[in-house]
Amino acid sequence: MDELPFEIPESWVWVRLGDIFNLQAGKFISASEIYSENDDDLYPCYGGNGLRGFVRQYNRNGAFPLIGRQGALCGNINFAQGKFYATEHAVVVETFANVSVKWAIYFLIQINLNQYATATAQPGLSVNKINLVYIPLPPLNEQHRIVTKIEELLPFIDQYDQKEQALTALNKNFPEQLKKSILQAAIQGKLTEQLDTDEPAIELVKRIQAEKLRLISEKKLKKPKGQSTVFDPDNLQNENVPFEIPENWVWVRLGDIVFNTGQKTPNKKFFYIDVGLIDNKNHKLSQIENIIDPENAPSRARKLVKNGSILYSTVRPYLQNVCIIDEEFKYEPIASTAFAVMNVFSGVYNKFLFYYLLSPAFTDFVNQEMIGVAYPAINDEKLFNFIVPLPPLTEQYRIVEKIELLLKQIDHLS
């Protein structure tokens, strides 16, 4: 018997399915006679993929394994007991006195009858074909012992499966979670050394404020709506800050350290940065060929952009998409008004701010303050009012260097 796949104990015997089971397909019943809801007058109806519904008649009474014989899941094993109806797509397995029904179920599952299905658009199983499949038959008492051991182990197998699924999900999400942890630690000053030689950030802010006031007086910059032009750290003392920062850092509002270059109605060809144009996995523009004629300009094409600008999407479904503009454009770039455009003052490293905008702390701010149900959004005024931890400039560079080193290492884990 060359077809036998493995050796069996001496007290066992190889038999064909048709030697120990009587396999018989059920009977057709119209779909109009099958109900989706059960009541006391109905019986379960089994088809090729298990329970199909409930009917008013039955054609079997007892305990039987069922083999699905039609469709992609043909060869699947179900169990029916009591009074039920088997359709023509379910093969009823009648067992005899020397075979345990439960043992039959477990062994039929194990031999994977789907491998004997016809390879067609609508796979099916031939009863005549599976009648010839070999199966190892133990003595009846050992069948019962096998069933007892299987059912003793099944709960542990289920637990293992749940733990394996949880571990798989953890491994899948681990790189992304690790990135978030690194960003959060970095913007709290926990990844870099605090150096006494660093100029305190408060001095940096004073120079930024002087620059801002000068640009406003020269009418090169508009006064931010709803914001003071004078930075007063005491105004933030009662702010509900999310974490502590090193002594030589300072909390500022986002609007204290960034500006935008205004809006413009284009009068010649321009490169339009639509709100959906950011590849948020790589934080880059997905293309730089989106050239628009002024007569075809979208109504949202208004915000001026320059090299080094940070774009932050403020509307769903792109809310929180962010990138730094570092491309050379053939035509003037103009962004959708669905972006907040942030240009940093001298003394602020745009990459440090970029990574802060990606951090869990800033994401929490946005999630708490966005408004709207179908299309949540956040306006620039509210966004620019969020607080930012500002380190000394030299430390900003050290933080970015550390972040990018660690993120590069994490990419090798993905």
mmCIF file of C-alpha atoms in Angstrom:
data_model
loop_
_atom_site.group_PDB
_atom_site.id
_atom_site.type_symbol
_atom_site.label_atom_id
_atom_site.label_comp_id
_atom_site.label_asym_id
_atom_site.label_seq_id
_atom_site.Cartn_x
_atom_site.Cartn_y
_atom_site.Cartn_z
ATOM 1 C CA MET A 1 0.000 0.000 0.000
ATOM 2 C CA ASP A 2 2.317 2.755 -1.280
ATOM 3 C CA GLU A 3 -0.334 5.441 -0.684
ATOM 4 C CA LEU A 4 -0.045 5.286 3.124
ATOM 5 C CA PRO A 5 1.559 8.478 4.474
ATOM 6 C CA PHE A 6 2.937 7.252 7.836
ATOM 7 C CA GLU A 7 3.248 4.295 10.171
ATOM 8 C CA ILE A 8 0.541 3.537 12.751
ATOM 9 C CA PRO A 9 0.480 1.451 15.975
ATOM 10 C CA GLU A 10 0.052 -2.289 15.559
ATOM 11 C CA SER A 11 -3.459 -2.229 17.008
ATOM 12 C CA TRP A 12 -4.598 0.338 14.416
ATOM 13 C CA VAL A 13 -5.557 -0.382 10.824
ATOM 14 C CA TRP A 14 -5.616 1.597 7.574
ATOM 15 C CA VAL A 15 -9.071 1.785 6.010
ATOM 16 C CA ARG A 16 -10.764 3.804 3.328
ATOM 17 C CA LEU A 17 -13.394 6.334 4.358
ATOM 18 C CA GLY A 18 -16.016 4.341 2.512
ATOM 19 C CA ASP A 19 -15.137 1.233 4.579
ATOM 20 C CA ILE A 20 -16.123 2.749 7.933
ATOM 21 C CA PHE A 21 -18.494 5.596 7.010
ATOM 22 C CA ASN A 22 -21.589 5.889 4.901
ATOM 23 C CA LEU A 23 -21.307 9.184 3.002
ATOM 24 C CA GLN A 24 -24.512 10.561 1.555
ATOM 25 C CA ALA A 25 -25.324 14.043 0.280
ATOM 26 C CA GLY A 26 -28.441 15.776 1.546
ATOM 27 C CA LYS A 27 -31.416 16.959 -0.500
ATOM 28 C CA PHE A 28 -32.181 20.171 -2.353
ATOM 29 C CA ILE A 29 -34.458 22.691 -0.697
ATOM 30 C CA SER A 30 -35.601 26.000 -2.177
ATOM 31 C CA ALA A 31 -33.987 29.157 -0.770
ATOM 32 C CA SER A 32 -37.491 30.569 -0.262
ATOM 33 C CA GLU A 33 -38.104 27.852 2.320
ATOM 34 C CA ILE A 34 -35.060 28.800 4.416
ATOM 35 C CA TYR A 35 -35.559 31.374 7.203
ATOM 36 C CA SER A 36 -32.784 33.453 8.766
ATOM 37 C CA GLU A 37 -34.462 33.546 12.199
ATOM 38 C CA ASN A 38 -35.252 30.486 14.323
ATOM 39 C CA ASP A 39 -38.397 29.611 16.262
ATOM 40 C CA ASP A 40 -39.861 26.535 17.949
ATOM 41 C CA ASP A 41 -41.341 25.139 14.715
ATOM 42 C CA LEU A 42 -38.111 25.257 12.675
ATOM 43 C CA TYR A 43 -35.072 23.001 12.305
ATOM 44 C CA PRO A 44 -31.444 23.892 11.499
ATOM 45 C CA CYS A 45 -30.552 23.672 7.809
ATOM 46 C CA TYR A 46 -26.928 22.839 6.877
ATOM 47 C CA GLY A 47 -25.338 23.576 3.509
ATOM 48 C CA GLY A 48 -21.806 23.405 2.133
ATOM 49 C CA ASN A 49 -20.409 26.013 4.543
ATOM 50 C CA GLY A 50 -22.266 25.053 7.701
ATOM 51 C CA LEU A 51 -25.501 26.438 9.131
ATOM 52 C CA ARG A 52 -27.473 28.085 6.353
ATOM 53 C CA GLY A 53 -30.677 28.959 8.198
ATOM 54 C CA PHE A 54 -33.844 27.258 9.479
ATOM 55 C CA VAL A 55 -36.572 25.242 7.752
ATOM 56 C CA ARG A 56 -39.923 23.623 8.597
ATOM 57 C CA GLN A 57 -38.848 20.030 7.865
ATOM 58 C CA TYR A 58 -35.919 17.761 8.660
ATOM 59 C CA ASN A 59 -34.292 14.874 6.840
ATOM 60 C CA ARG A 60 -31.867 13.685 9.521
ATOM 61 C CA ASN A 61 -32.096 12.872 13.217
ATOM 62 C CA GLY A 62 -29.029 11.984 15.270
ATOM 63 C CA ALA A 63 -25.386 13.049 15.642
ATOM 64 C CA PHE A 64 -23.384 13.369 12.411
ATOM 65 C CA PRO A 65 -20.228 14.959 11.025
ATOM 66 C CA LEU A 66 -21.026 16.981 7.909
ATOM 67 C CA ILE A 67 -18.640 17.541 4.978
ATOM 68 C CA GLY A 68 -19.139 20.623 2.794
ATOM 69 C CA ARG A 69 -18.969 19.507 -0.813
ATOM 70 C CA GLN A 70 -19.363 22.705 -2.837
ATOM 71 C CA GLY A 71 -17.579 26.056 -3.030
ATOM 72 C CA ALA A 72 -14.226 27.465 -1.961
ATOM 73 C CA LEU A 73 -14.645 25.987 1.533
ATOM 74 C CA CYS A 74 -15.551 22.494 0.360
ATOM 75 C CA GLY A 75 -14.077 19.838 2.627
ATOM 76 C CA ASN A 76 -14.867 21.839 5.764
ATOM 77 C CA ILE A 77 -16.251 19.789 8.654
ATOM 78 C CA ASN A 78 -19.289 20.697 10.774
ATOM 79 C CA PHE A 79 -21.242 18.806 13.413
ATOM 80 C CA ALA A 80 -25.014 18.479 13.550
ATOM 81 C CA GLN A 81 -27.142 16.682 16.093
ATOM 82 C CA GLY A 82 -30.836 16.242 16.775
ATOM 83 C CA LYS A 83 -33.309 16.921 13.986
ATOM 84 C CA PHE A 84 -31.899 18.958 11.094
ATOM 85 C CA TYR A 85 -31.998 19.330 7.326
ATOM 86 C CA ALA A 86 -28.935 18.639 5.151
ATOM 87 C CA THR A 87 -28.933 20.204 1.681
ATOM 88 C CA GLU A 88 -27.360 18.656 -1.412
ATOM 89 C CA HIS A 89 -24.139 20.634 -0.670
ATOM 90 C CA ALA A 90 -23.621 18.885 2.696
ATOM 91 C CA VAL A 91 -22.405 15.285 2.887
ATOM 92 C CA VAL A 92 -23.795 13.493 5.944
ATOM 93 C CA VAL A 93 -21.265 11.090 7.516
ATOM 94 C CA GLU A 94 -22.975 8.100 9.100
ATOM 95 C CA THR A 95 -20.785 6.328 11.673
ATOM 96 C CA PHE A 96 -21.152 2.793 12.956
ATOM 97 C CA ALA A 97 -20.723 1.061 16.301
ATOM 98 C CA ASN A 98 -16.935 0.794 16.058
ATOM 99 C CA VAL A 99 -16.401 4.528 15.447
ATOM 100 C CA SER A 100 -16.758 7.487 17.825
ATOM 101 C CA VAL A 101 -18.570 10.424 16.249
ATOM 102 C CA LYS A 102 -16.286 12.936 17.982
ATOM 103 C CA TRP A 103 -13.170 11.047 16.870
ATOM 104 C CA ALA A 104 -14.529 11.040 13.323
ATOM 105 C CA ILE A 105 -14.959 14.823 13.434
ATOM 106 C CA TYR A 106 -11.397 15.483 14.631
ATOM 107 C CA PHE A 107 -9.835 13.079 12.126
ATOM 108 C CA LEU A 108 -11.894 14.375 9.202
ATOM 109 C CA ILE A 109 -10.726 17.894 10.052
ATOM 110 C CA GLN A 110 -7.127 16.724 10.250
ATOM 111 C CA ILE A 111 -6.977 15.028 6.835
ATOM 112 C CA ASN A 112 -8.044 18.231 5.014
ATOM 113 C CA LEU A 113 -10.509 16.933 2.447
ATOM 114 C CA ASN A 114 -10.307 20.225 0.539
ATOM 115 C CA GLN A 115 -7.135 18.888 -1.125
ATOM 116 C CA TYR A 116 -9.312 16.416 -3.058
ATOM 117 C CA ALA A 117 -11.576 19.119 -4.521
ATOM 118 C CA THR A 118 -11.867 19.634 -8.273
ATOM 119 C CA ALA A 119 -9.776 22.599 -9.451
ATOM 120 C CA THR A 120 -12.523 24.613 -11.165
ATOM 121 C CA ALA A 121 -14.141 28.019 -10.818
ATOM 122 C CA GLN A 122 -16.634 26.373 -8.449
ATOM 123 C CA PRO A 123 -14.628 23.713 -6.544
ATOM 124 C CA GLY A 124 -16.487 20.590 -5.480
ATOM 125 C CA LEU A 125 -15.965 17.236 -3.788
ATOM 126 C CA SER A 126 -16.996 13.913 -5.269
ATOM 127 C CA VAL A 127 -18.376 11.439 -2.706
ATOM 128 C CA ASN A 128 -16.989 8.583 -4.774
ATOM 129 C CA LYS A 129 -13.534 10.175 -4.671
ATOM 130 C CA ILE A 130 -13.381 10.822 -0.935
ATOM 131 C CA ASN A 131 -14.736 7.341 -0.228
ATOM 132 C CA LEU A 132 -11.321 6.107 -1.419
ATOM 133 C CA VAL A 133 -9.262 8.312 0.936
ATOM 134 C CA TYR A 134 -7.266 6.348 3.500
ATOM 135 C CA ILE A 135 -7.682 7.006 7.222
ATOM 136 C CA PRO A 136 -5.961 5.329 10.207
ATOM 137 C CA LEU A 137 -8.544 3.637 12.444
ATOM 138 C CA PRO A 138 -7.680 3.072 16.148
ATOM 139 C CA PRO A 139 -9.619 0.665 18.412
ATOM 140 C CA LEU A 140 -12.824 2.194 19.790
ATOM 141 C CA ASN A 141 -11.456 2.616 23.335
ATOM 142 C CA GLU A 142 -8.403 4.433 21.988
ATOM 143 C CA GLN A 143 -10.648 6.654 19.882
ATOM 144 C CA HIS A 144 -12.330 7.740 23.118
ATOM 145 C CA ARG A 145 -8.935 8.321 24.780
ATOM 146 C CA ILE A 146 -7.804 10.407 21.795
ATOM 147 C CA VAL A 147 -10.952 12.547 21.983
ATOM 148 C CA THR A 148 -10.489 13.028 25.749
ATOM 149 C CA LYS A 149 -6.862 14.169 25.273
ATOM 150 C CA ILE A 150 -7.744 16.476 22.369
ATOM 151 C CA GLU A 151 -10.515 18.175 24.368
ATOM 152 C CA GLU A 152 -8.199 18.452 27.347
ATOM 153 C CA LEU A 153 -5.625 20.272 25.203
ATOM 154 C CA LEU A 154 -7.962 22.428 23.088
ATOM 155 C CA PRO A 155 -8.383 25.186 25.711
ATOM 156 C CA PHE A 156 -4.590 25.520 25.912
ATOM 157 C CA ILE A 157 -4.363 25.617 22.127
ATOM 158 C CA ASP A 158 -6.985 28.381 22.050
ATOM 159 C CA GLN A 159 -5.046 30.332 24.674
ATOM 160 C CA TYR A 160 -1.835 29.884 22.697
ATOM 161 C CA ASP A 161 -3.590 31.051 19.533
ATOM 162 C CA GLN A 162 -4.865 34.180 21.292
ATOM 163 C CA LYS A 163 -1.399 34.919 22.671
ATOM 164 C CA GLU A 164 0.178 34.309 19.271
ATOM 165 C CA GLN A 165 -2.297 36.706 17.639
ATOM 166 C CA ALA A 166 -1.585 39.321 20.309
ATOM 167 C CA LEU A 167 2.172 38.850 19.823
ATOM 168 C CA THR A 168 1.808 39.111 16.038
ATOM 169 C CA ALA A 169 -0.143 42.367 16.428
ATOM 170 C CA LEU A 170 2.467 43.665 18.878
ATOM 171 C CA ASN A 171 5.315 42.825 16.510
ATOM 172 C CA LYS A 172 3.470 44.445 13.626
ATOM 173 C CA ASN A 173 2.820 47.664 15.568
ATOM 174 C CA PHE A 174 6.099 47.682 17.505
ATOM 175 C CA PRO A 175 8.187 49.791 15.067
ATOM 176 C CA GLU A 176 5.482 52.478 14.863
ATOM 177 C CA GLN A 177 4.952 52.522 18.624
ATOM 178 C CA LEU A 178 8.700 52.713 19.155
ATOM 179 C CA LYS A 179 8.909 55.706 16.813
ATOM 180 C CA LYS A 180 6.231 57.489 18.829
ATOM 181 C CA SER A 181 8.055 56.732 22.079
ATOM 182 C CA ILE A 182 11.304 58.090 20.653
ATOM 183 C CA LEU A 183 9.628 61.287 19.452
ATOM 184 C CA GLN A 184 7.952 61.804 22.811
ATOM 185 C CA ALA A 185 11.188 61.241 24.728
ATOM 186 C CA ALA A 186 13.074 63.532 22.361
ATOM 187 C CA ILE A 187 10.748 66.520 22.702
ATOM 188 C CA GLN A 188 10.934 66.142 26.484
ATOM 189 C CA GLY A 189 14.736 66.394 26.438
ATOM 190 C CA LYS A 190 15.265 62.780 27.500
ATOM 191 C CA LEU A 191 17.412 61.668 24.557
ATOM 192 C CA THR A 192 20.084 64.341 24.678
ATOM 193 C CA GLU A 193 22.517 65.719 27.213
ATOM 194 C CA GLN A 194 21.805 69.150 28.692
ATOM 195 C CA LEU A 195 24.937 71.280 28.253
ATOM 196 C CA ASP A 196 25.808 74.297 30.395
ATOM 197 C CA THR A 197 27.369 75.875 27.325
ATOM 198 C CA ASP A 198 23.983 76.067 25.568
ATOM 199 C CA GLU A 199 22.395 79.492 25.518
ATOM 200 C CA PRO A 200 19.077 79.297 27.444
ATOM 201 C CA ALA A 201 16.087 79.170 25.145
ATOM 202 C CA ILE A 202 14.553 82.273 26.746
ATOM 203 C CA GLU A 203 17.298 84.367 25.120
ATOM 204 C CA LEU A 204 16.471 82.753 21.811
ATOM 205 C CA VAL A 205 12.815 83.697 22.194
ATOM 206 C CA LYS A 206 13.741 87.313 22.958
ATOM 207 C CA ARG A 207 15.593 87.557 19.635
ATOM 208 C CA ILE A 208 12.674 85.921 17.813
ATOM 209 C CA GLN A 209 10.292 88.474 19.319
ATOM 210 C CA ALA A 210 12.555 91.333 18.288
ATOM 211 C CA GLU A 211 12.696 89.955 14.741
ATOM 212 C CA LYS A 212 8.905 89.551 14.664
ATOM 213 C CA LEU A 213 8.284 93.119 15.843
ATOM 214 C CA ARG A 214 10.732 94.448 13.250
ATOM 215 C CA LEU A 215 9.064 92.570 10.399
ATOM 216 C CA ILE A 216 5.623 93.746 11.529
ATOM 217 C CA SER A 217 6.776 97.373 11.708
ATOM 218 C CA GLU A 218 8.276 97.026 8.211
ATOM 219 C CA LYS A 219 4.926 95.597 7.045
ATOM 220 C CA LYS A 220 6.681 92.443 5.876
ATOM 221 C CA LEU A 221 4.653 90.380 8.309
ATOM 222 C CA LYS A 222 1.074 90.680 9.495
ATOM 223 C CA LYS A 223 0.298 90.711 13.171
ATOM 224 C CA PRO A 224 -0.988 87.210 14.038
ATOM 225 C CA LYS A 225 -4.740 87.212 14.522
ATOM 226 C CA GLY A 226 -5.750 86.880 18.158
ATOM 227 C CA GLN A 227 -2.141 86.750 19.409
ATOM 228 C CA SER A 228 0.069 89.173 21.242
ATOM 229 C CA THR A 229 3.229 90.323 19.510
ATOM 230 C CA VAL A 230 5.064 90.332 22.837
ATOM 231 C CA PHE A 231 6.179 87.069 24.378
ATOM 232 C CA ASP A 232 5.589 86.838 28.120
ATOM 233 C CA PRO A 233 6.623 83.488 29.640
ATOM 234 C CA ASP A 234 4.536 84.300 32.721
ATOM 235 C CA ASN A 235 1.413 83.975 30.555
ATOM 236 C CA LEU A 236 2.177 80.272 30.222
ATOM 237 C CA GLN A 237 2.761 79.611 33.904
ATOM 238 C CA ASN A 238 -0.813 78.479 34.438
ATOM 239 C CA GLU A 239 -0.957 76.577 31.161
ATOM 240 C CA ASN A 240 -1.775 72.895 31.540
ATOM 241 C CA VAL A 241 1.584 71.708 30.203
ATOM 242 C CA PRO A 242 1.695 67.991 29.345
ATOM 243 C CA PHE A 243 5.154 67.307 30.787
ATOM 244 C CA GLU A 244 8.173 68.886 32.477
ATOM 245 C CA ILE A 245 11.034 70.286 30.426
ATOM 246 C CA PRO A 246 14.699 70.992 31.254
ATOM 247 C CA GLU A 247 15.524 74.253 33.026
ATOM 248 C CA ASN A 248 17.131 75.942 30.013
ATOM 249 C CA TRP A 249 14.115 75.174 27.774
ATOM 250 C CA VAL A 250 10.994 77.323 27.615
ATOM 251 C CA TRP A 251 7.339 76.770 26.750
ATOM 252 C CA VAL A 252 6.104 78.969 23.888
ATOM 253 C CA ARG A 253 3.036 79.047 21.738
ATOM 254 C CA LEU A 254 3.417 77.727 18.230
ATOM 255 C CA GLY A 255 2.486 81.178 16.920
ATOM 256 C CA ASP A 256 5.436 82.676 18.841
ATOM 257 C CA ILE A 257 8.005 80.840 16.724
ATOM 258 C CA VAL A 258 6.395 80.492 13.271
ATOM 259 C CA PHE A 259 4.826 82.755 10.660
ATOM 260 C CA ASN A 260 3.235 82.357 7.264
ATOM 261 C CA THR A 261 3.945 84.402 4.186
ATOM 262 C CA GLY A 262 0.332 85.160 3.459
ATOM 263 C CA GLN A 263 -2.039 84.303 0.640
ATOM 264 C CA LYS A 264 -2.013 85.022 -3.051
ATOM 265 C CA THR A 265 -4.419 84.743 -5.969
ATOM 266 C CA PRO A 266 -2.241 83.259 -8.701
ATOM 267 C CA ASN A 267 -2.053 85.152 -12.018
ATOM 268 C CA LYS A 268 0.295 82.764 -13.819
ATOM 269 C CA LYS A 269 1.107 79.060 -13.879
ATOM 270 C CA PHE A 270 1.897 77.685 -10.443
ATOM 271 C CA PHE A 271 2.625 74.407 -8.688
ATOM 272 C CA TYR A 272 -0.436 73.536 -6.630
ATOM 273 C CA ILE A 273 0.098 71.608 -3.407
ATOM 274 C CA ASP A 274 -3.260 69.968 -2.860
ATOM 275 C CA VAL A 275 -4.212 68.704 0.586
ATOM 276 C CA GLY A 276 -3.969 65.088 -0.577
ATOM 277 C CA LEU A 277 -0.507 65.468 -2.086
ATOM 278 C CA ILE A 278 1.490 64.510 1.021
ATOM 279 C CA ASP A 279 2.842 60.978 1.269
ATOM 280 C CA ASN A 280 2.431 60.774 5.031
ATOM 281 C CA LYS A 281 4.465 57.594 5.362
ATOM 282 C CA ASN A 282 7.604 59.326 4.106
ATOM 283 C CA HIS A 283 6.426 62.885 4.870
ATOM 284 C CA LYS A 284 7.190 64.019 1.342
ATOM 285 C CA LEU A 285 5.171 65.427 -1.526
ATOM 286 C CA SER A 286 3.987 62.511 -3.641
ATOM 287 C CA GLN A 287 4.656 64.504 -6.838
ATOM 288 C CA ILE A 288 5.973 67.883 -7.939
ATOM 289 C CA GLU A 289 4.326 68.030 -11.368
ATOM 290 C CA ASN A 290 0.903 69.382 -10.360
ATOM 291 C CA ILE A 291 1.059 72.499 -12.555
ATOM 292 C CA ILE A 292 -2.112 74.604 -12.722
ATOM 293 C CA ASP A 293 -3.110 77.519 -14.988
ATOM 294 C CA PRO A 294 -4.547 80.488 -13.068
ATOM 295 C CA GLU A 295 -7.932 80.203 -14.805
ATOM 296 C CA ASN A 296 -8.190 76.638 -13.515
ATOM 297 C CA ALA A 297 -7.012 77.443 -10.007
ATOM 298 C CA PRO A 298 -8.971 75.649 -7.258
ATOM 299 C CA SER A 299 -10.698 77.995 -4.829
ATOM 300 C CA ARG A 300 -8.532 76.608 -2.032
ATOM 301 C CA ALA A 301 -5.245 77.476 -3.807
ATOM 302 C CA ARG A 302 -4.093 80.496 -1.832
ATOM 303 C CA LYS A 303 -1.251 80.010 0.651
ATOM 304 C CA LEU A 304 2.290 80.950 -0.317
ATOM 305 C CA VAL A 305 5.005 78.409 0.332
ATOM 306 C CA LYS A 306 8.783 78.674 0.290
ATOM 307 C CA ASN A 307 11.678 76.282 0.669
ATOM 308 C CA GLY A 308 11.810 75.148 4.285
ATOM 309 C CA SER A 309 8.107 75.721 4.956
ATOM 310 C CA ILE A 310 6.301 73.127 7.049
ATOM 311 C CA LEU A 311 2.874 72.111 5.743
ATOM 312 C CA TYR A 312 0.386 70.708 8.245
ATOM 313 C CA SER A 313 -2.998 69.508 7.003
ATOM 314 C CA THR A 314 -5.853 70.780 9.164
ATOM 315 C CA VAL A 315 -8.829 68.886 7.669
ATOM 316 C CA ARG A 316 -9.978 65.277 7.456
ATOM 317 C CA PRO A 317 -9.299 62.856 5.883
ATOM 318 C CA TYR A 318 -5.788 64.291 5.690
ATOM 319 C CA LEU A 319 -5.721 65.883 9.151
ATOM 320 C CA GLN A 320 -2.206 65.787 10.641
ATOM 321 C CA ASN A 321 -0.430 64.975 7.373
ATOM 322 C CA VAL A 322 2.809 66.931 7.602
ATOM 323 C CA CYS A 323 5.955 67.539 5.564
ATOM 324 C CA ILE A 324 8.823 69.998 5.104
ATOM 325 C CA ILE A 325 9.091 71.594 1.661
ATOM 326 C CA ASP A 326 12.639 71.013 0.454
ATOM 327 C CA GLU A 327 12.171 70.742 -3.324
ATOM 328 C CA GLU A 328 13.166 73.181 -6.055
ATOM 329 C CA PHE A 329 10.083 74.104 -8.092
ATOM 330 C CA LYS A 330 9.957 75.260 -11.699
ATOM 331 C CA TYR A 331 6.815 77.245 -10.898
ATOM 332 C CA GLU A 332 5.824 79.153 -7.777
ATOM 333 C CA PRO A 333 4.409 76.763 -5.170
ATOM 334 C CA ILE A 334 1.015 77.652 -3.717
ATOM 335 C CA ALA A 335 -0.686 75.442 -1.133
ATOM 336 C CA SER A 336 -4.301 74.694 -0.407
ATOM 337 C CA THR A 337 -5.891 76.673 2.401
ATOM 338 C CA ALA A 338 -6.507 73.272 4.022
ATOM 339 C CA PHE A 339 -2.876 73.507 5.162
ATOM 340 C CA ALA A 340 -1.381 75.488 7.985
ATOM 341 C CA VAL A 341 1.842 76.876 6.486
ATOM 342 C CA MET A 342 4.600 77.336 9.059
ATOM 343 C CA ASN A 343 7.847 79.183 8.440
ATOM 344 C CA VAL A 344 10.205 79.307 11.398
ATOM 345 C CA PHE A 345 12.035 82.370 12.650
ATOM 346 C CA SER A 346 15.820 82.282 12.766
ATOM 347 C CA GLY A 347 16.780 80.430 15.905
ATOM 348 C CA VAL A 348 14.271 77.649 15.372
ATOM 349 C CA TYR A 349 15.315 74.517 13.499
ATOM 350 C CA ASN A 350 12.424 73.563 11.220
ATOM 351 C CA LYS A 351 13.215 69.840 11.552
ATOM 352 C CA PHE A 352 12.891 70.031 15.345
ATOM 353 C CA LEU A 353 9.460 71.611 14.980
ATOM 354 C CA PHE A 354 8.533 69.048 12.322
ATOM 355 C CA TYR A 355 9.275 66.167 14.706
ATOM 356 C CA TYR A 356 7.349 67.902 17.495
ATOM 357 C CA LEU A 357 4.301 68.089 15.206
ATOM 358 C CA LEU A 358 4.578 64.299 14.782
ATOM 359 C CA SER A 359 4.868 63.621 18.509
ATOM 360 C CA PRO A 360 2.079 62.032 20.568
ATOM 361 C CA ALA A 361 1.894 65.193 22.707
ATOM 362 C CA PHE A 362 1.034 67.442 19.765
ATOM 363 C CA THR A 363 -1.289 64.831 18.248
ATOM 364 C CA ASP A 364 -3.187 64.774 21.559
ATOM 365 C CA PHE A 365 -3.594 68.570 21.395
ATOM 366 C CA VAL A 366 -5.084 68.336 17.913
ATOM 367 C CA ASN A 367 -7.370 65.404 18.727
ATOM 368 C CA GLN A 368 -8.803 67.292 21.709
ATOM 369 C CA GLU A 369 -9.403 70.553 19.856
ATOM 370 C CA MET A 370 -10.555 69.565 16.370
ATOM 371 C CA ILE A 371 -14.230 70.200 15.650
ATOM 372 C CA GLY A 372 -16.752 68.613 13.306
ATOM 373 C CA VAL A 373 -18.206 65.124 13.005
ATOM 374 C CA ALA A 374 -18.158 64.033 9.361
ATOM 375 C CA TYR A 375 -15.028 66.076 8.519
ATOM 376 C CA PRO A 376 -13.197 67.097 11.710
ATOM 377 C CA ALA A 377 -10.850 70.046 11.295
ATOM 378 C CA ILE A 378 -8.849 72.572 13.257
ATOM 379 C CA ASN A 379 -8.314 76.201 12.273
ATOM 380 C CA ASP A 380 -4.956 77.967 12.137
ATOM 381 C CA GLU A 381 -5.784 80.295 15.021
ATOM 382 C CA LYS A 382 -6.403 77.437 17.410
ATOM 383 C CA LEU A 383 -3.475 75.438 16.062
ATOM 384 C CA PHE A 384 -1.016 78.314 16.482
ATOM 385 C CA ASN A 385 -2.200 78.720 20.067
ATOM 386 C CA PHE A 386 -0.869 75.288 21.073
ATOM 387 C CA ILE A 387 2.202 75.240 23.278
ATOM 388 C CA VAL A 388 5.605 73.990 22.176
ATOM 389 C CA PRO A 389 8.663 73.068 24.290
ATOM 390 C CA LEU A 390 11.581 75.064 22.861
ATOM 391 C CA PRO A 391 15.162 73.941 23.592
ATOM 392 C CA PRO A 392 18.301 75.984 22.911
ATOM 393 C CA LEU A 393 19.129 76.031 19.208
ATOM 394 C CA THR A 394 22.226 73.845 19.571
ATOM 395 C CA GLU A 395 20.176 71.250 21.415
ATOM 396 C CA GLN A 396 17.488 71.343 18.738
ATOM 397 C CA TYR A 397 20.146 70.138 16.300
ATOM 398 C CA ARG A 398 21.339 67.446 18.707
ATOM 399 C CA ILE A 399 17.761 66.225 19.199
ATOM 400 C CA VAL A 400 17.091 65.991 15.451
ATOM 401 C CA GLU A 401 20.373 64.139 14.909
ATOM 402 C CA LYS A 402 19.480 61.655 17.653
ATOM 403 C CA ILE A 403 15.919 61.154 16.372
ATOM 404 C CA GLU A 404 17.046 60.498 12.806
ATOM 405 C CA LEU A 405 19.738 58.070 13.944
ATOM 406 C CA LEU A 406 17.204 56.055 15.962
ATOM 407 C CA LEU A 407 14.480 56.175 13.299
ATOM 408 C CA LYS A 408 16.942 54.869 10.732
ATOM 409 C CA GLN A 409 17.695 51.913 13.014
ATOM 410 C CA ILE A 410 13.980 51.252 13.549
ATOM 411 C CA ASP A 411 13.397 51.145 9.786
ATOM 412 C CA HIS A 412 15.576 48.030 9.702
ATOM 413 C CA LEU A 413 13.077 46.344 12.076
ATOM 414 C CA SER A 414 10.095 46.883 9.773
#
